[in-house]
Short mmCIF file of C-alpha atoms and ligand atoms in Angstrom, two decimals:
data_model
loop_
_atom_site.label_atom_id
_atom_site.label_comp_id
_atom_site.label_asym_id
_atom_site.label_seq_id
_atom_site.Cartn_x
_atom_site.Cartn_y
_atom_site.Cartn_z
CA MET A 1346 -7.17 -4.60 -2.33
CA ASP A 1347 -7.76 -7.78 -0.66
CA ASP A 1348 -6.72 -7.09 3.16
CA LEU A 1349 -7.05 -10.29 5.16
CA LEU A 1350 -6.45 -8.68 8.38
CA ILE A 1351 -9.40 -6.34 7.62
CA SER A 1352 -11.76 -9.07 6.36
CA ASN A 1353 -10.88 -11.00 9.26
CA PRO A 1354 -10.08 -8.59 12.02
CA LYS A 1355 -9.84 -10.81 14.83
CA LYS A 1356 -6.14 -10.48 14.97
CA LEU A 1357 -6.19 -6.58 15.10
CA LEU A 1358 -8.68 -6.38 17.78
CA ASP A 1359 -6.67 -8.85 20.03
CA CYS A 1360 -3.70 -6.39 19.48
CA ALA A 1361 -5.94 -3.56 20.53
CA ALA A 1362 -6.94 -5.54 23.55
CA GLU A 1363 -3.54 -6.36 24.51
CA PHE A 1364 -1.45 -3.49 23.86
CA GLY A 1365 -4.06 -0.59 24.04
CA THR A 1366 -4.78 2.19 21.71
CA PRO A 1367 -3.80 4.15 19.94
CA LEU A 1368 -1.59 1.57 18.37
CA TYR A 1369 0.34 1.00 15.29
CA VAL A 1370 0.34 -2.39 13.76
CA TYR A 1371 2.64 -3.68 11.08
CA ASP A 1372 2.11 -6.86 8.98
CA GLY A 1373 5.76 -8.11 8.65
CA ASN A 1374 4.93 -10.74 5.93
CA LYS A 1375 3.32 -8.11 3.86
CA ILE A 1376 6.43 -5.76 4.03
CA VAL A 1377 8.62 -8.87 2.89
CA SER A 1378 6.40 -9.84 0.14
CA GLN A 1379 6.39 -6.24 -1.28
CA TYR A 1380 10.07 -6.33 -1.35
CA LYS A 1381 10.18 -9.79 -3.06
CA ARG A 1382 7.45 -8.47 -5.74
CA LEU A 1383 9.75 -5.61 -6.49
CA LYS A 1384 12.94 -7.46 -6.87
CA ASP A 1385 11.10 -10.20 -9.15
CA ALA A 1386 9.79 -7.32 -11.32
CA PHE A 1387 13.38 -6.34 -11.93
CA SER A 1388 14.90 -9.88 -12.05
CA GLY A 1389 16.44 -9.46 -15.46
CA LEU A 1390 18.78 -6.77 -14.20
CA LYS A 1391 21.52 -6.21 -11.55
CA PHE A 1392 18.89 -4.62 -9.42
CA ARG A 1393 19.41 -3.01 -5.80
CA VAL A 1394 16.58 -1.84 -3.51
CA HIS A 1395 17.44 0.77 -0.96
CA TYR A 1396 14.50 1.22 1.57
CA ALA A 1397 13.92 4.78 2.16
CA CYS A 1398 13.82 4.43 5.77
CA LYS A 1399 12.22 7.95 6.46
CA ALA A 1400 9.01 6.03 5.89
CA ASN A 1401 9.36 3.97 8.97
CA THR A 1402 12.70 3.65 11.10
CA ASN A 1403 11.37 1.10 13.63
CA LEU A 1404 14.52 -1.07 13.96
CA ASN A 1405 12.66 -4.10 13.55
CA ILE A 1406 11.23 -2.98 10.14
CA LEU A 1407 14.68 -2.23 9.23
CA ARG A 1408 16.09 -5.65 10.15
CA LEU A 1409 13.16 -7.41 8.58
CA LEU A 1410 13.87 -5.60 5.22
CA LYS A 1411 17.80 -6.42 5.76
CA ASN A 1412 17.25 -9.92 6.36
CA ALA A 1413 15.28 -10.15 3.16
CA GLY A 1414 18.27 -8.68 1.31
CA CYS A 1415 17.08 -5.15 1.02
CA GLU A 1416 19.64 -2.16 1.44
CA LEU A 1417 18.94 1.39 3.07
CA ASP A 1418 18.35 4.88 1.89
CA THR A 1419 18.98 7.46 4.39
CA VAL A 1420 18.81 11.46 4.44
CA SER A 1421 20.41 12.23 7.81
CA ILE A 1422 23.21 10.98 9.96
CA GLN A 1423 20.82 9.85 12.55
CA GLU A 1424 19.09 7.44 9.93
CA ILE A 1425 22.30 6.24 9.00
CA ARG A 1426 23.19 5.50 12.77
CA LEU A 1427 19.94 3.65 13.07
CA GLY A 1428 20.75 1.61 10.10
CA LEU A 1429 23.91 0.75 11.51
CA HIS A 1430 22.17 -0.06 14.64
CA ALA A 1431 19.92 -2.35 12.75
CA GLY A 1432 23.03 -4.32 11.25
CA PHE A 1433 23.43 -2.78 7.86
CA GLN A 1434 26.82 -2.42 6.51
CA PRO A 1435 27.79 1.22 5.49
CA GLU A 1436 28.67 0.07 1.77
CA ASN A 1437 24.95 -0.92 1.71
CA ILE A 1438 23.55 2.36 2.72
CA MET A 1439 22.99 5.39 0.74
CA TYR A 1440 23.03 8.99 1.98
CA THR A 1441 20.97 11.51 0.24
CA PRO A 1442 20.91 14.66 2.40
CA ASN A 1443 19.62 18.02 1.11
CA SER A 1444 20.22 21.51 2.65
CA VAL A 1445 23.28 20.16 4.79
CA ASN A 1446 26.59 21.57 5.16
CA ILE A 1447 29.86 19.93 4.24
CA GLU A 1448 30.62 18.98 8.03
CA GLU A 1449 27.65 16.52 7.91
CA ILE A 1450 28.77 14.90 4.88
CA LYS A 1451 32.40 14.68 6.24
CA VAL A 1452 30.53 12.58 9.19
CA ALA A 1453 29.01 10.18 6.41
CA VAL A 1454 32.24 9.84 4.43
CA GLU A 1455 33.83 8.74 7.81
CA ILE A 1456 31.23 6.34 8.49
CA GLY A 1457 31.74 5.01 4.88
CA VAL A 1458 28.40 5.18 3.27
CA ASN A 1459 27.44 5.93 -0.38
CA ILE A 1460 27.43 9.83 -0.69
CA ASN A 1461 24.82 11.41 -2.82
CA ILE A 1462 25.35 15.04 -3.65
CA ASP A 1463 22.48 17.35 -4.48
CA SER A 1464 24.07 20.90 -4.97
CA LEU A 1465 27.09 22.37 -6.87
CA SER A 1466 28.12 24.18 -4.07
CA ILE A 1467 28.64 21.16 -1.88
CA LEU A 1468 30.25 19.44 -4.80
CA GLU A 1469 32.85 22.08 -4.97
CA GLN A 1470 33.51 21.91 -1.16
CA PHE A 1471 33.51 18.11 -1.46
CA GLY A 1472 36.04 18.19 -4.30
CA ASN A 1473 38.27 20.69 -2.12
CA VAL A 1474 38.37 18.01 0.57
CA TYR A 1475 38.40 14.73 -1.10
CA GLY A 1476 39.31 15.19 -4.67
CA ASN A 1477 39.09 11.80 -6.23
CA LYS A 1478 39.53 9.68 -3.11
CA VAL A 1479 35.90 9.25 -2.05
CA PRO A 1480 33.44 8.28 -4.80
CA VAL A 1481 30.01 9.91 -5.07
CA CYS A 1482 26.61 9.97 -6.75
CA ILE A 1483 25.12 12.95 -8.38
CA ARG A 1484 21.44 13.74 -7.59
CA ILE A 1485 20.05 15.12 -10.83
CA ASN A 1486 16.73 17.20 -11.15
CA PRO A 1487 15.38 16.23 -14.50
CA HIS A 1488 12.60 18.97 -14.62
CA VAL A 1489 9.49 16.67 -14.48
CA VAL A 1490 6.48 17.17 -12.42
CA ALA A 1491 5.92 14.03 -10.83
CA GLY A 1492 4.09 12.74 -7.71
CA GLY A 1493 0.60 13.47 -5.92
CA HIS A 1494 0.12 16.42 -3.77
CA SER A 1495 2.39 19.49 -4.46
CA LYS A 1496 4.00 19.18 -1.49
CA ILE A 1497 5.54 15.86 -2.34
CA GLN A 1498 6.67 16.43 -5.81
CA THR A 1499 10.58 16.96 -5.93
CA GLY A 1500 11.78 16.58 -9.58
CA HIS A 1501 10.31 20.03 -10.86
CA ILE A 1502 12.09 23.22 -12.09
CA ASP A 1503 11.15 24.92 -8.89
CA SER A 1504 12.08 22.33 -6.38
CA LYS A 1505 14.98 22.61 -4.15
CA PHE A 1506 16.22 19.07 -4.80
CA GLY A 1507 19.16 18.00 -7.16
CA ILE A 1508 21.32 19.63 -9.84
CA SER A 1509 19.43 20.69 -12.74
CA TYR A 1510 20.22 18.47 -15.83
CA GLN A 1511 20.50 21.91 -17.57
CA GLN A 1512 23.53 22.36 -15.44
CA MET A 1513 25.80 19.85 -17.05
CA ARG A 1514 28.46 21.99 -18.39
CA LEU A 1515 28.92 23.68 -14.81
CA LEU A 1516 28.67 20.26 -13.24
CA ASN A 1517 31.42 18.87 -15.42
CA ARG A 1518 33.64 21.83 -14.95
CA ILE A 1519 33.69 21.22 -11.22
CA ILE A 1520 33.96 17.42 -11.68
CA ASP A 1521 36.92 18.00 -14.09
CA GLN A 1522 38.70 20.45 -11.79
CA TYR A 1523 38.65 18.40 -8.73
CA HIS A 1524 38.86 14.88 -10.62
CA ILE A 1525 35.81 13.98 -8.69
CA ASP A 1526 34.92 10.03 -9.08
CA VAL A 1527 31.23 10.03 -10.19
CA GLN A 1528 30.04 6.42 -9.64
CA GLY A 1529 26.42 6.96 -9.64
CA VAL A 1530 23.57 9.26 -10.85
CA HIS A 1531 20.37 9.59 -9.12
CA MET A 1532 16.88 11.05 -9.03
CA HIS A 1533 14.08 11.24 -6.67
CA ASN A 1534 11.09 13.00 -8.48
CA GLY A 1535 8.47 12.79 -5.88
CA SER A 1536 5.93 10.41 -4.02
CA ASP A 1537 2.84 8.74 -5.13
CA ILE A 1538 3.86 8.86 -8.94
CA LYS A 1539 0.51 8.05 -10.77
CA GLU A 1540 1.94 7.22 -14.28
CA ILE A 1541 4.61 4.74 -15.44
CA ASP A 1542 5.14 7.15 -18.31
CA THR A 1543 6.21 9.80 -15.86
CA PHE A 1544 9.00 7.57 -14.58
CA MET A 1545 9.92 6.62 -18.02
CA GLU A 1546 10.11 10.31 -19.05
CA ALA A 1547 12.52 11.23 -16.17
CA VAL A 1548 14.61 8.19 -16.78
CA ASP A 1549 15.15 9.35 -20.06
CA VAL A 1550 16.63 12.48 -18.79
CA LEU A 1551 18.68 10.62 -16.15
CA LEU A 1552 20.19 8.27 -18.81
CA LYS A 1553 21.08 11.08 -21.01
CA VAL A 1554 23.09 12.75 -18.23
CA ALA A 1555 24.42 9.06 -17.35
CA SER A 1556 25.98 8.98 -20.91
CA GLU A 1557 28.20 11.61 -20.01
CA PHE A 1558 30.15 9.92 -17.24
CA LYS A 1559 32.43 7.48 -18.32
CA ASP A 1560 33.07 5.37 -14.98
CA LEU A 1561 29.56 4.87 -13.63
CA LYS A 1562 28.48 1.83 -11.46
CA TYR A 1563 25.03 2.40 -10.88
CA ILE A 1564 21.88 4.56 -11.72
CA ASP A 1565 19.29 5.17 -9.10
CA PHE A 1566 15.87 6.05 -10.18
CA GLY A 1567 14.62 6.92 -6.69
CA GLY A 1568 11.20 6.00 -5.08
CA GLY A 1569 7.75 7.18 -5.70
CA ILE A 1570 5.97 4.08 -6.56
CA LYS A 1571 2.32 4.70 -5.87
CA VAL A 1572 0.14 2.24 -3.85
CA PRO A 1573 -3.49 2.16 -3.54
CA TYR A 1574 -5.16 4.04 -0.81
CA LYS A 1575 -8.88 3.13 -1.60
CA GLU A 1576 -10.85 0.89 -3.79
CA GLY A 1577 -10.20 1.32 -7.45
CA ASP A 1578 -7.27 3.72 -6.71
CA VAL A 1579 -4.42 4.21 -9.17
CA GLU A 1580 -1.35 1.95 -8.19
CA THR A 1581 1.91 1.58 -9.93
CA ASN A 1582 2.04 -1.89 -11.76
CA VAL A 1583 5.52 -2.85 -10.71
CA GLU A 1584 5.70 -5.86 -13.00
CA GLU A 1585 4.91 -3.28 -15.96
CA LEU A 1586 7.43 -0.88 -14.50
CA GLY A 1587 10.03 -3.46 -14.25
CA THR A 1588 9.41 -4.87 -17.90
CA LYS A 1589 9.76 -1.36 -19.45
CA MET A 1590 12.65 -0.09 -17.23
CA THR A 1591 14.63 -3.42 -17.86
CA LYS A 1592 14.08 -2.95 -21.69
CA LYS A 1593 15.35 0.76 -21.49
CA PHE A 1594 18.16 0.02 -19.23
CA LYS A 1595 19.40 -2.88 -20.98
CA ALA A 1596 19.52 -0.80 -24.22
CA PHE A 1597 21.36 1.96 -22.43
CA CYS A 1598 23.80 -0.50 -20.94
CA LYS A 1599 24.70 -1.92 -24.33
CA GLU A 1600 25.44 1.42 -25.63
CA TYR A 1601 27.45 2.50 -22.56
CA GLY A 1602 29.62 -0.65 -23.19
CA ARG A 1603 29.09 -2.08 -19.70
CA GLU A 1604 26.41 -3.71 -17.57
CA LEU A 1605 25.52 -1.20 -14.74
CA GLU A 1606 23.47 -1.59 -11.71
CA LEU A 1607 19.97 -0.27 -11.33
CA TRP A 1608 18.99 1.02 -7.85
CA CYS A 1609 15.82 2.30 -6.38
CA GLU A 1610 14.62 3.48 -3.22
CA PRO A 1611 11.06 3.07 -2.33
CA GLY A 1612 9.47 3.89 1.21
CA LYS A 1613 5.66 3.75 0.70
CA PHE A 1614 5.71 0.73 -1.62
CA LEU A 1615 7.47 -1.45 0.92
CA VAL A 1616 5.69 -0.34 4.28
CA SER A 1617 2.59 1.85 3.55
CA GLU A 1618 0.06 -1.13 3.18
CA SER A 1619 1.41 -3.07 6.04
CA GLY A 1620 0.38 -0.63 8.57
CA TYR A 1621 -2.75 -0.09 10.67
CA LEU A 1622 -3.50 2.63 13.08
CA LEU A 1623 -5.94 1.22 15.57
CA THR A 1624 -7.90 3.89 17.55
CA ARG A 1625 -10.97 3.63 19.88
CA VAL A 1626 -13.89 5.74 19.61
CA ASN A 1627 -14.21 8.17 22.41
CA ILE A 1628 -17.38 9.73 21.09
CA VAL A 1629 -20.29 9.98 18.75
CA LYS A 1630 -21.25 13.57 18.46
CA HIS A 1631 -24.28 14.61 16.17
CA THR A 1632 -24.06 18.25 15.50
CA VAL A 1633 -26.71 20.02 13.22
CA SER A 1634 -24.65 19.03 10.22
CA THR A 1635 -22.55 16.13 10.90
CA VAL A 1636 -22.04 12.91 12.71
CA PHE A 1637 -18.69 12.99 14.12
CA ALA A 1638 -16.99 10.01 15.39
CA GLY A 1639 -14.05 11.22 17.67
CA VAL A 1640 -11.20 8.91 18.52
CA ASP A 1641 -8.23 8.66 20.89
CA SER A 1642 -5.75 9.70 18.13
CA GLY A 1643 -5.17 12.65 15.99
CA LEU A 1644 -2.96 14.46 13.50
CA ASN A 1645 -0.17 14.20 16.05
CA HIS A 1646 0.13 10.36 15.33
CA LEU A 1647 -0.95 10.47 11.51
CA ILE A 1648 -0.57 13.78 9.82
CA ARG A 1649 -0.89 12.78 6.16
CA PRO A 1650 -4.70 13.53 5.92
CA MET A 1651 -4.23 17.14 7.36
CA MET A 1652 -0.81 17.80 5.71
CA TYR A 1653 -1.52 16.52 2.07
CA ASN A 1654 -5.28 16.04 2.20
CA ALA A 1655 -4.49 12.18 1.79
CA TYR A 1656 -7.10 9.69 1.86
CA HIS A 1657 -6.89 6.89 4.25
CA ARG A 1658 -9.39 4.22 4.38
CA ILE A 1659 -11.20 3.81 7.93
CA VAL A 1660 -12.93 0.60 8.86
CA ASN A 1661 -15.09 -0.23 11.97
CA ILE A 1662 -13.44 -3.58 12.80
CA SER A 1663 -15.34 -3.91 16.10
CA ASN A 1664 -18.54 -3.87 13.87
CA PRO A 1665 -17.85 -5.04 10.49
CA LYS A 1666 -21.45 -6.16 9.56
CA GLY A 1667 -23.06 -2.91 11.01
CA LEU A 1668 -25.28 -0.87 8.87
CA PRO A 1669 -23.16 1.45 7.08
CA ARG A 1670 -23.95 5.21 8.09
CA VAL A 1671 -22.19 8.55 7.15
CA TYR A 1672 -19.49 9.79 9.58
CA SER A 1673 -16.57 12.16 9.70
CA VAL A 1674 -13.90 10.63 11.77
CA VAL A 1675 -11.76 13.21 13.76
CA GLY A 1676 -9.08 13.14 16.23
CA ASN A 1677 -8.61 14.52 19.68
CA ILE A 1678 -6.43 17.45 19.02
CA CYS A 1679 -7.43 20.96 19.89
CA GLU A 1680 -7.67 22.30 16.51
CA THR A 1681 -9.35 21.00 13.03
CA ASP A 1682 -8.04 17.41 13.10
CA THR A 1683 -9.93 15.35 10.51
CA PHE A 1684 -8.98 11.72 9.62
CA GLY A 1685 -11.85 11.37 7.00
CA SER A 1686 -14.86 13.57 5.97
CA ASP A 1687 -18.22 11.96 5.14
CA ARG A 1688 -17.25 8.31 5.20
CA LYS A 1689 -19.71 5.32 4.71
CA ILE A 1690 -18.44 3.47 7.89
CA SER A 1691 -20.09 0.37 9.68
CA GLU A 1692 -22.27 1.86 12.51
CA ILE A 1693 -19.88 3.19 14.81
CA ARG A 1694 -20.86 2.97 18.72
CA GLU A 1695 -18.68 4.58 21.49
CA GLY A 1696 -15.92 2.19 22.37
CA ASP A 1697 -15.49 0.78 18.93
CA ILE A 1698 -12.21 0.17 17.30
CA LEU A 1699 -11.38 2.04 14.13
CA ALA A 1700 -8.65 0.84 11.84
CA ILE A 1701 -6.94 3.60 9.67
CA LEU A 1702 -5.30 2.00 7.00
CA ASN A 1703 -2.21 2.67 4.76
CA ALA A 1704 -0.44 3.79 8.14
CA GLY A 1705 2.96 2.02 7.69
CA ALA A 1706 4.61 4.70 5.82
CA TYR A 1707 4.83 8.43 7.04
CA GLY A 1708 2.80 7.37 10.07
CA PHE A 1709 4.77 7.00 13.25
CA SER A 1710 7.87 8.65 11.56
CA MET A 1711 6.09 12.00 11.34
CA SER A 1712 4.35 11.77 14.59
CA SER A 1713 4.79 14.32 17.22
CA ASN A 1714 3.90 15.04 21.13
CA TYR A 1715 1.46 18.13 20.00
CA ASN A 1716 -1.11 18.81 22.83
CA SER A 1717 1.51 16.93 25.00
CA ARG A 1718 0.07 13.55 23.91
CA PHE A 1719 2.06 10.34 23.92
CA ARG A 1720 3.00 8.80 20.78
CA PRO A 1721 1.61 5.26 20.48
CA ALA A 1722 2.99 1.92 20.74
CA GLU A 1723 3.93 -0.20 17.77
CA VAL A 1724 3.44 -3.85 17.15
CA LEU A 1725 4.71 -6.25 14.53
CA LEU A 1726 2.76 -9.22 13.27
CA MET A 1727 4.79 -11.96 11.91
CA ASP A 1728 3.63 -15.28 11.02
CA GLY A 1729 0.59 -14.69 13.17
CA SER A 1730 2.25 -13.56 16.38
CA ALA A 1731 2.18 -10.30 17.48
CA LYS A 1732 5.27 -8.34 19.13
CA LEU A 1733 5.64 -5.14 20.97
CA ILE A 1734 8.31 -3.03 19.02
CA ARG A 1735 7.89 0.11 20.52
CA LYS A 1736 6.36 1.03 24.02
CA ARG A 1737 3.76 3.69 24.47
CA GLU A 1738 5.27 6.92 25.58
CA GLU A 1739 4.95 8.17 29.16
CA MET A 1740 4.89 11.48 31.19
CA GLU A 1741 8.58 10.98 31.46
CA ASP A 1742 9.10 11.08 27.82
CA LEU A 1743 7.71 14.46 27.97
CA LEU A 1744 9.88 15.85 30.48
CA ARG A 1745 13.13 14.13 29.60
CA ASN A 1746 14.88 17.13 27.72
CA GLN A 1747 13.19 19.84 29.68
CA VAL A 1748 15.54 21.86 31.75
CA GLU A 1749 13.75 23.31 34.78
CA ILE A 1750 15.63 26.57 35.84
N1 LLP B 3235 14.25 8.78 -2.00
C1 LLP B 3235 14.26 10.03 -1.52
C2 LLP B 3235 15.63 10.97 -1.65
C3 LLP B 3235 13.22 10.58 -0.76
O1 LLP B 3235 13.35 11.79 -0.42
C4 LLP B 3235 12.11 9.72 -0.69
C5 LLP B 3235 10.77 10.39 -0.15
C6 LLP B 3235 11.95 8.38 -1.04
C7 LLP B 3235 13.01 8.08 -1.90
C8 LLP B 3235 10.91 7.76 -0.80
O2 LLP B 3235 9.66 8.14 -1.57
P1 LLP B 3235 8.41 7.12 -1.46
O3 LLP B 3235 8.79 5.69 -2.33
O4 LLP B 3235 7.87 6.76 -0.10
O5 LLP B 3235 7.32 7.75 -2.13
N2 LLP B 3235 5.61 12.42 3.72
C9 LLP B 3235 5.02 12.13 2.33
C10 LLP B 3235 6.08 11.75 1.47
C11 LLP B 3235 7.35 12.47 1.43
C12 LLP B 3235 8.46 11.64 0.75
C13 LLP B 3235 9.80 12.38 1.04
N3 LLP B 3235 11.02 11.58 0.32
C14 LLP B 3235 3.73 11.59 2.32
O6 LLP B 3235 3.37 10.83 3.56
O7 LLP B 3235 3.27 11.32 1.56
#
């Protein structure tokens, strides 16, 4: 976890001084290098990466990835529209919604993106409207327990996602009846998937399903690649994943009789480690049991610690050489709002800037105005230069849609 922006924090401190705190800062070079690393790991295949933009939809990040050659994975019409705004072509956008009605899917068809269907009911309705005129991808649930916290596991038997691989007979009945053109099969089984074997186990199920369709163009194994959150943390070795997957996929294609494309759709892998949430320490408070460092941000800006018990490294970049002491770093929201408990951090003084790491994915995109606080500004660092890519909110933003009667 060699992090140059942390070992030499001048750039981050300059950003905090110039743009204020709380502030999201993203290292654009890191994002591009993660994309390249993934592409290289699968260089033996026709391999396409769709960035799961729910992780971070800032237009500048979308454009950065588009210019690097990446495509887009979306889950709502609004994400599709942001993608189009950033310059993606519809054919380079995958649309994987769940619990939507056919009307939303019709809008996506109209736009011309790739449609991924995750329920038999929608598939039937789709068949009624489009027959074989619009190709689809089918999202399969392989019944694999994969991912970190239970809230981010999506491929198990009790999950709402996908069509069970055990419903193949019913699935085929619907496909035959409406002559549906199935061009892809897909799965996404969870986030923070620890073991490569779990990916392989699920891929086996997906490939078995795939062998039942004769006119496929691609197979999509979803996202979920695990990034490290702390020293010594498990992380997916993408090179090993690439080697194993390439071997398996080549053997499958040989048997299938045609070379198919392999798709994937990571979010965290591409953007998590690029991001830092910079916060200023408002107060150091000693209670009978704890030393709290209270900062000018909270669960309204980064909800992962409170929502998934997620660990995010916290570094005092104002006093990196200070004597380490034990702190609980808490936010300013009026309920339990803990970024990290009992952390050893270089001595914290009021006014210091703390960097919260791994804040590039599911940080700003899951933020809110809870307690009527403004969402932070965002800055992109690219080749050493820092540019504002989202303004800090203002009172006007809180009032905009309120109707006073
Ligand atoms: N594809 C689909 C269909 C997805 O639903 C997701 C994430 C991804 C790809 C990308 O997964 P990733 O590579 O980022 O693990 N908010 C949670 C994560 C929820 C992920 C939801 N779907 C978190 O902060 O841990």
